[in-house]
Amino acid sequence: MARESRISGFYRLPLAERRRAVADVTGVELDELISSLERGGLDSTVADKIVENVLGTYGLPFGIALNARVNGKDRLLPMVVEEPSVIAAASNAARIVRSAGGFIAEVEEALMTAQIQLTEVADAPGARRRLEARSSELLARAAEAVPGLVARGGGPRSLEVRDLGDGMLVVHVYLDCRDAMGANLANSVAEALGYEIALEAGGRLGLRILSNLCDRRLVRVRCAARAEDLQTRGEDGAAALEGSAVIEGIVNASRFAERDPYRAATHNKGIMNGVDSVVVATGNDYRAVEAGAHAYAARSGSYRPLAVWRREGDLLTGELVMPLALGIVGGTLRVHPAARLALKLAHVTSADDLAMLAASAGLASNLAALRALATEGIQRGHMSLHARSIATAAGAVHDEVDRVASALAAARAYDISAARRILLELRGA
Ligand code: MEV
């Protein structure tokens, strides 16, 4: 584990010193850190072997969120994201949560779902009974399709038959994929069992594919925040909003999302800011994670927030539950040095461990967004961080970037023409 996820003044350090500080804290060699991130971590010749019609690679910022404590241990959270303020916001929220004990996370069971669709089943109840009666035999057959996984202690665990009506049955095979995300494993099992299942059911074989609504692979994260750590400061340093009022604002924001799908979508987007950033940094399939998260959010028939917040005495408490199918072996990880570096920097020990980190980043991002929204609004903090990209787009280089960004923030003018004007003045001077 990182000895210390708090590195004071980190964001003010020049890039080279920031890299050195992270190498020091994590025990990862500085040379390895630097070379893993060169050219976005991925060479064009390697990229050419991963997907088709390759022209090159496309880089994104790779950063580290600080201050996280997960299940009593300090952890660095690697994040890849193009949006300014996401990493700073997650770090700030993690600092607030830290003084009330940090994030408490768990993965209850970690099973992927493989689906086998059957149509034209004349006697659905009879087919279901026959399939259930043969479930151990079918699971044993499924295990033969994934011998490597079984050797690693994983494999098919149970089988469920669902009647979708009008002669359509679907068989779910639940699979422990250990440290793999498991899409290929689930698909192999579905394809290996399909014909036998169709034969037994007396129906026509349809699709054989995993489900991204992996609601048997849920991660749960809880955290608390103390009122005094939530209060905001005015420009003169005095409390602008008392902690208790901030708690009330955040709880109201949560209730808004619980009642309104329009708000729930944005609330969940704030959670996915944190989750996806860790998912992308570690080379995982963010489309699968997004599909699962939103399907799970809508499981009751109406779209709901993935995390909710309540007041408990003087504390604000939050809980996030969501499906997360992540892997730390196979896939992109075999070929992407930056993804492997991300796992190393975070000292990830298993796929479950990674899911707990990603979910903690999600809950931190949600808390940061709600706290800002319930107090001064997000635009001031967001735009002052965005100012550096505006300055760069206006042509600022080296130390000009921060100088133009500060001038934009001071003038509260966040547009490219203002940035160009400031840049000209600066160069003229
Ligand atoms: C912006 O990326 C995310 C937020 O809109 C999330 C939210 O509204 O809770 C700030």
mmCIF file with all atom_site columns, C-alpha atoms in Angstrom, residues 142-224:
data_model
loop_
_atom_site.group_PDB
_atom_site.id
_atom_site.type_symbol
_atom_site.label_atom_id
_atom_site.label_alt_id
_atom_site.label_comp_id
_atom_site.label_asym_id
_atom_site.label_entity_id
_atom_site.label_seq_id
_atom_site.pdbx_PDB_ins_code
_atom_site.Cartn_x
_atom_site.Cartn_y
_atom_site.Cartn_z
_atom_site.occupancy
_atom_site.B_iso_or_equiv
_atom_site.pdbx_formal_charge
_atom_site.auth_seq_id
_atom_site.auth_comp_id
_atom_site.auth_asym_id
_atom_site.auth_atom_id
_atom_site.pdbx_PDB_model_num
ATOM 1  C CA . ALA A 1 142 ? -19.507 -25.338 -18.515 1.00 0.00 ? 142 ALA A CA 1
ATOM 2  C CA . ALA A 1 143 ? -16.367 -25.767 -16.394 1.00 0.00 ? 143 ALA A CA 1
ATOM 3  C CA . GLU A 1 144 ? -14.783 -27.815 -19.214 1.00 0.00 ? 144 GLU A CA 1
ATOM 4  C CA . ALA A 1 145 ? -15.051 -24.738 -21.450 1.00 0.00 ? 145 ALA A CA 1
ATOM 5  C CA . VAL A 1 146 ? -12.859 -22.640 -19.124 1.00 0.00 ? 146 VAL A CA 1
ATOM 6  C CA . PRO A 1 147 ? -10.170 -25.007 -17.749 1.00 0.00 ? 147 PRO A CA 1
ATOM 7  C CA . GLY A 1 148 ? -7.656  -22.205 -17.105 1.00 0.00 ? 148 GLY A CA 1
ATOM 8  C CA . LEU A 1 149 ? -10.166 -20.319 -14.991 1.00 0.00 ? 149 LEU A CA 1
ATOM 9  C CA . VAL A 1 150 ? -11.041 -23.453 -13.024 1.00 0.00 ? 150 VAL A CA 1
ATOM 10 C CA . ALA A 1 151 ? -7.319  -24.050 -12.417 1.00 0.00 ? 151 ALA A CA 1
ATOM 11 C CA . ARG A 1 152 ? -7.110  -20.528 -10.944 1.00 0.00 ? 152 ARG A CA 1
ATOM 12 C CA . GLY A 1 153 ? -9.947  -21.320 -8.514  1.00 0.00 ? 153 GLY A CA 1
ATOM 13 C CA . GLY A 1 154 ? -12.787 -19.740 -10.498 1.00 0.00 ? 154 GLY A CA 1
ATOM 14 C CA . GLY A 1 155 ? -15.445 -21.245 -12.735 1.00 0.00 ? 155 GLY A CA 1
ATOM 15 C CA . PRO A 1 156 ? -19.210 -21.628 -13.157 1.00 0.00 ? 156 PRO A CA 1
ATOM 16 C CA . ARG A 1 157 ? -21.044 -21.484 -9.821  1.00 0.00 ? 157 ARG A CA 1
ATOM 17 C CA . SER A 1 158 ? -24.781 -21.661 -10.476 1.00 0.00 ? 158 SER A CA 1
ATOM 18 C CA . LEU A 1 159 ? -27.458 -21.612 -13.096 1.00 0.00 ? 159 LEU A CA 1
ATOM 19 C CA . GLU A 1 160 ? -30.816 -19.858 -13.267 1.00 0.00 ? 160 GLU A CA 1
ATOM 20 C CA . VAL A 1 161 ? -33.670 -20.210 -15.768 1.00 0.00 ? 161 VAL A CA 1
ATOM 21 C CA . ARG A 1 162 ? -35.818 -17.144 -16.487 1.00 0.00 ? 162 ARG A CA 1
ATOM 22 C CA . ASP A 1 163 ? -39.103 -17.288 -18.374 1.00 0.00 ? 163 ASP A CA 1
ATOM 23 C CA . LEU A 1 164 ? -39.471 -14.150 -20.526 1.00 0.00 ? 164 LEU A CA 1
ATOM 24 C CA . GLY A 1 165 ? -42.879 -15.207 -21.898 1.00 0.00 ? 165 GLY A CA 1
ATOM 25 C CA . ASP A 1 166 ? -44.132 -16.232 -25.368 1.00 0.00 ? 166 ASP A CA 1
ATOM 26 C CA . GLY A 1 167 ? -41.897 -19.301 -25.455 1.00 0.00 ? 167 GLY A CA 1
ATOM 27 C CA . MET A 1 168 ? -38.730 -17.343 -24.709 1.00 0.00 ? 168 MET A CA 1
ATOM 28 C CA . LEU A 1 169 ? -36.486 -18.667 -21.939 1.00 0.00 ? 169 LEU A CA 1
ATOM 29 C CA . VAL A 1 170 ? -33.109 -17.356 -20.911 1.00 0.00 ? 170 VAL A CA 1
ATOM 30 C CA . VAL A 1 171 ? -30.580 -19.372 -18.966 1.00 0.00 ? 171 VAL A CA 1
ATOM 31 C CA . HIS A 1 172 ? -28.100 -17.489 -16.798 1.00 0.00 ? 172 HIS A CA 1
ATOM 32 C CA . VAL A 1 173 ? -24.843 -19.132 -15.873 1.00 0.00 ? 173 VAL A CA 1
ATOM 33 C CA . TYR A 1 174 ? -23.065 -17.325 -13.012 1.00 0.00 ? 174 TYR A CA 1
ATOM 34 C CA . LEU A 1 175 ? -19.322 -17.447 -13.233 1.00 0.00 ? 175 LEU A CA 1
ATOM 35 C CA . ASP A 1 176 ? -16.533 -16.551 -10.805 1.00 0.00 ? 176 ASP A CA 1
ATOM 36 C CA . CYS A 1 177 ? -13.948 -14.912 -13.086 1.00 0.00 ? 177 CYS A CA 1
ATOM 37 C CA . ARG A 1 178 ? -11.349 -14.309 -10.363 1.00 0.00 ? 178 ARG A CA 1
ATOM 38 C CA . ASP A 1 179 ? -9.076  -11.436 -11.479 1.00 0.00 ? 179 ASP A CA 1
ATOM 39 C CA . ALA A 1 180 ? -10.390 -11.238 -15.037 1.00 0.00 ? 180 ALA A CA 1
ATOM 40 C CA . MET A 1 181 ? -13.142 -8.908  -16.187 1.00 0.00 ? 181 MET A CA 1
ATOM 41 C CA . GLY A 1 182 ? -14.640 -12.069 -17.625 1.00 0.00 ? 182 GLY A CA 1
ATOM 42 C CA . ALA A 1 183 ? -16.366 -11.080 -20.880 1.00 0.00 ? 183 ALA A CA 1
ATOM 43 C CA . ASN A 1 184 ? -14.514 -13.715 -22.928 1.00 0.00 ? 184 ASN A CA 1
ATOM 44 C CA . LEU A 1 185 ? -14.922 -16.338 -20.214 1.00 0.00 ? 185 LEU A CA 1
ATOM 45 C CA . ALA A 1 186 ? -18.675 -15.735 -19.957 1.00 0.00 ? 186 ALA A CA 1
ATOM 46 C CA . ASN A 1 187 ? -19.042 -15.797 -23.740 1.00 0.00 ? 187 ASN A CA 1
ATOM 47 C CA . SER A 1 188 ? -17.080 -19.065 -23.972 1.00 0.00 ? 188 SER A CA 1
ATOM 48 C CA . VAL A 1 189 ? -19.330 -20.682 -21.383 1.00 0.00 ? 189 VAL A CA 1
ATOM 49 C CA . ALA A 1 190 ? -22.506 -19.432 -23.080 1.00 0.00 ? 190 ALA A CA 1
ATOM 50 C CA . GLU A 1 191 ? -21.355 -20.734 -26.453 1.00 0.00 ? 191 GLU A CA 1
ATOM 51 C CA . ALA A 1 192 ? -20.170 -24.073 -25.051 1.00 0.00 ? 192 ALA A CA 1
ATOM 52 C CA . LEU A 1 193 ? -23.460 -24.820 -23.279 1.00 0.00 ? 193 LEU A CA 1
ATOM 53 C CA . GLY A 1 194 ? -25.916 -23.351 -25.776 1.00 0.00 ? 194 GLY A CA 1
ATOM 54 C CA . TYR A 1 195 ? -26.734 -26.390 -27.962 1.00 0.00 ? 195 TYR A CA 1
ATOM 55 C CA . GLU A 1 196 ? -27.126 -28.773 -25.063 1.00 0.00 ? 196 GLU A CA 1
ATOM 56 C CA . ILE A 1 197 ? -29.413 -26.374 -23.238 1.00 0.00 ? 197 ILE A CA 1
ATOM 57 C CA . ALA A 1 198 ? -31.532 -25.813 -26.365 1.00 0.00 ? 198 ALA A CA 1
ATOM 58 C CA . LEU A 1 199 ? -31.785 -29.567 -26.886 1.00 0.00 ? 199 LEU A CA 1
ATOM 59 C CA . GLU A 1 200 ? -32.903 -30.166 -23.305 1.00 0.00 ? 200 GLU A CA 1
ATOM 60 C CA . ALA A 1 201 ? -35.381 -27.266 -23.395 1.00 0.00 ? 201 ALA A CA 1
ATOM 61 C CA . GLY A 1 202 ? -36.792 -28.275 -26.760 1.00 0.00 ? 202 GLY A CA 1
ATOM 62 C CA . GLY A 1 203 ? -36.409 -24.796 -28.217 1.00 0.00 ? 203 GLY A CA 1
ATOM 63 C CA . ARG A 1 204 ? -34.431 -22.862 -30.789 1.00 0.00 ? 204 ARG A CA 1
ATOM 64 C CA . LEU A 1 205 ? -31.042 -21.508 -29.701 1.00 0.00 ? 205 LEU A CA 1
ATOM 65 C CA . GLY A 1 206 ? -30.710 -17.718 -29.776 1.00 0.00 ? 206 GLY A CA 1
ATOM 66 C CA . LEU A 1 207 ? -28.004 -15.407 -28.421 1.00 0.00 ? 207 LEU A CA 1
ATOM 67 C CA . ARG A 1 208 ? -25.119 -16.593 -26.262 1.00 0.00 ? 208 ARG A CA 1
ATOM 68 C CA . ILE A 1 209 ? -23.373 -13.669 -24.645 1.00 0.00 ? 209 ILE A CA 1
ATOM 69 C CA . LEU A 1 210 ? -22.528 -12.114 -21.271 1.00 0.00 ? 210 LEU A CA 1
ATOM 70 C CA . SER A 1 211 ? -24.855 -9.588  -19.639 1.00 0.00 ? 211 SER A CA 1
ATOM 71 C CA . ASN A 1 212 ? -23.343 -6.221  -18.755 1.00 0.00 ? 212 ASN A CA 1
ATOM 72 C CA . LEU A 1 213 ? -26.000 -5.854  -16.078 1.00 0.00 ? 213 LEU A CA 1
ATOM 73 C CA . CYS A 1 214 ? -23.742 -7.826  -13.746 1.00 0.00 ? 214 CYS A CA 1
ATOM 74 C CA . ASP A 1 215 ? -25.862 -7.445  -10.632 1.00 0.00 ? 215 ASP A CA 1
ATOM 75 C CA . ARG A 1 216 ? -24.094 -10.402 -9.024  1.00 0.00 ? 216 ARG A CA 1
ATOM 76 C CA . ARG A 1 217 ? -20.841 -8.432  -9.127  1.00 0.00 ? 217 ARG A CA 1
ATOM 77 C CA . LEU A 1 218 ? -21.746 -5.471  -6.949  1.00 0.00 ? 218 LEU A CA 1
ATOM 78 C CA . VAL A 1 219 ? -19.448 -3.221  -5.014  1.00 0.00 ? 219 VAL A CA 1
ATOM 79 C CA . ARG A 1 220 ? -20.614 -1.255  -1.974  1.00 0.00 ? 220 ARG A CA 1
ATOM 80 C CA . VAL A 1 221 ? -18.775 1.767   -0.555  1.00 0.00 ? 221 VAL A CA 1
ATOM 81 C CA . ARG A 1 222 ? -19.759 3.819   2.455   1.00 0.00 ? 222 ARG A CA 1
ATOM 82 C CA . CYS A 1 223 ? -18.253 6.937   3.934   1.00 0.00 ? 223 CYS A CA 1
ATOM 83 C CA . ALA A 1 224 ? -18.975 9.677   6.436   1.00 0.00 ? 224 ALA A CA 1
#
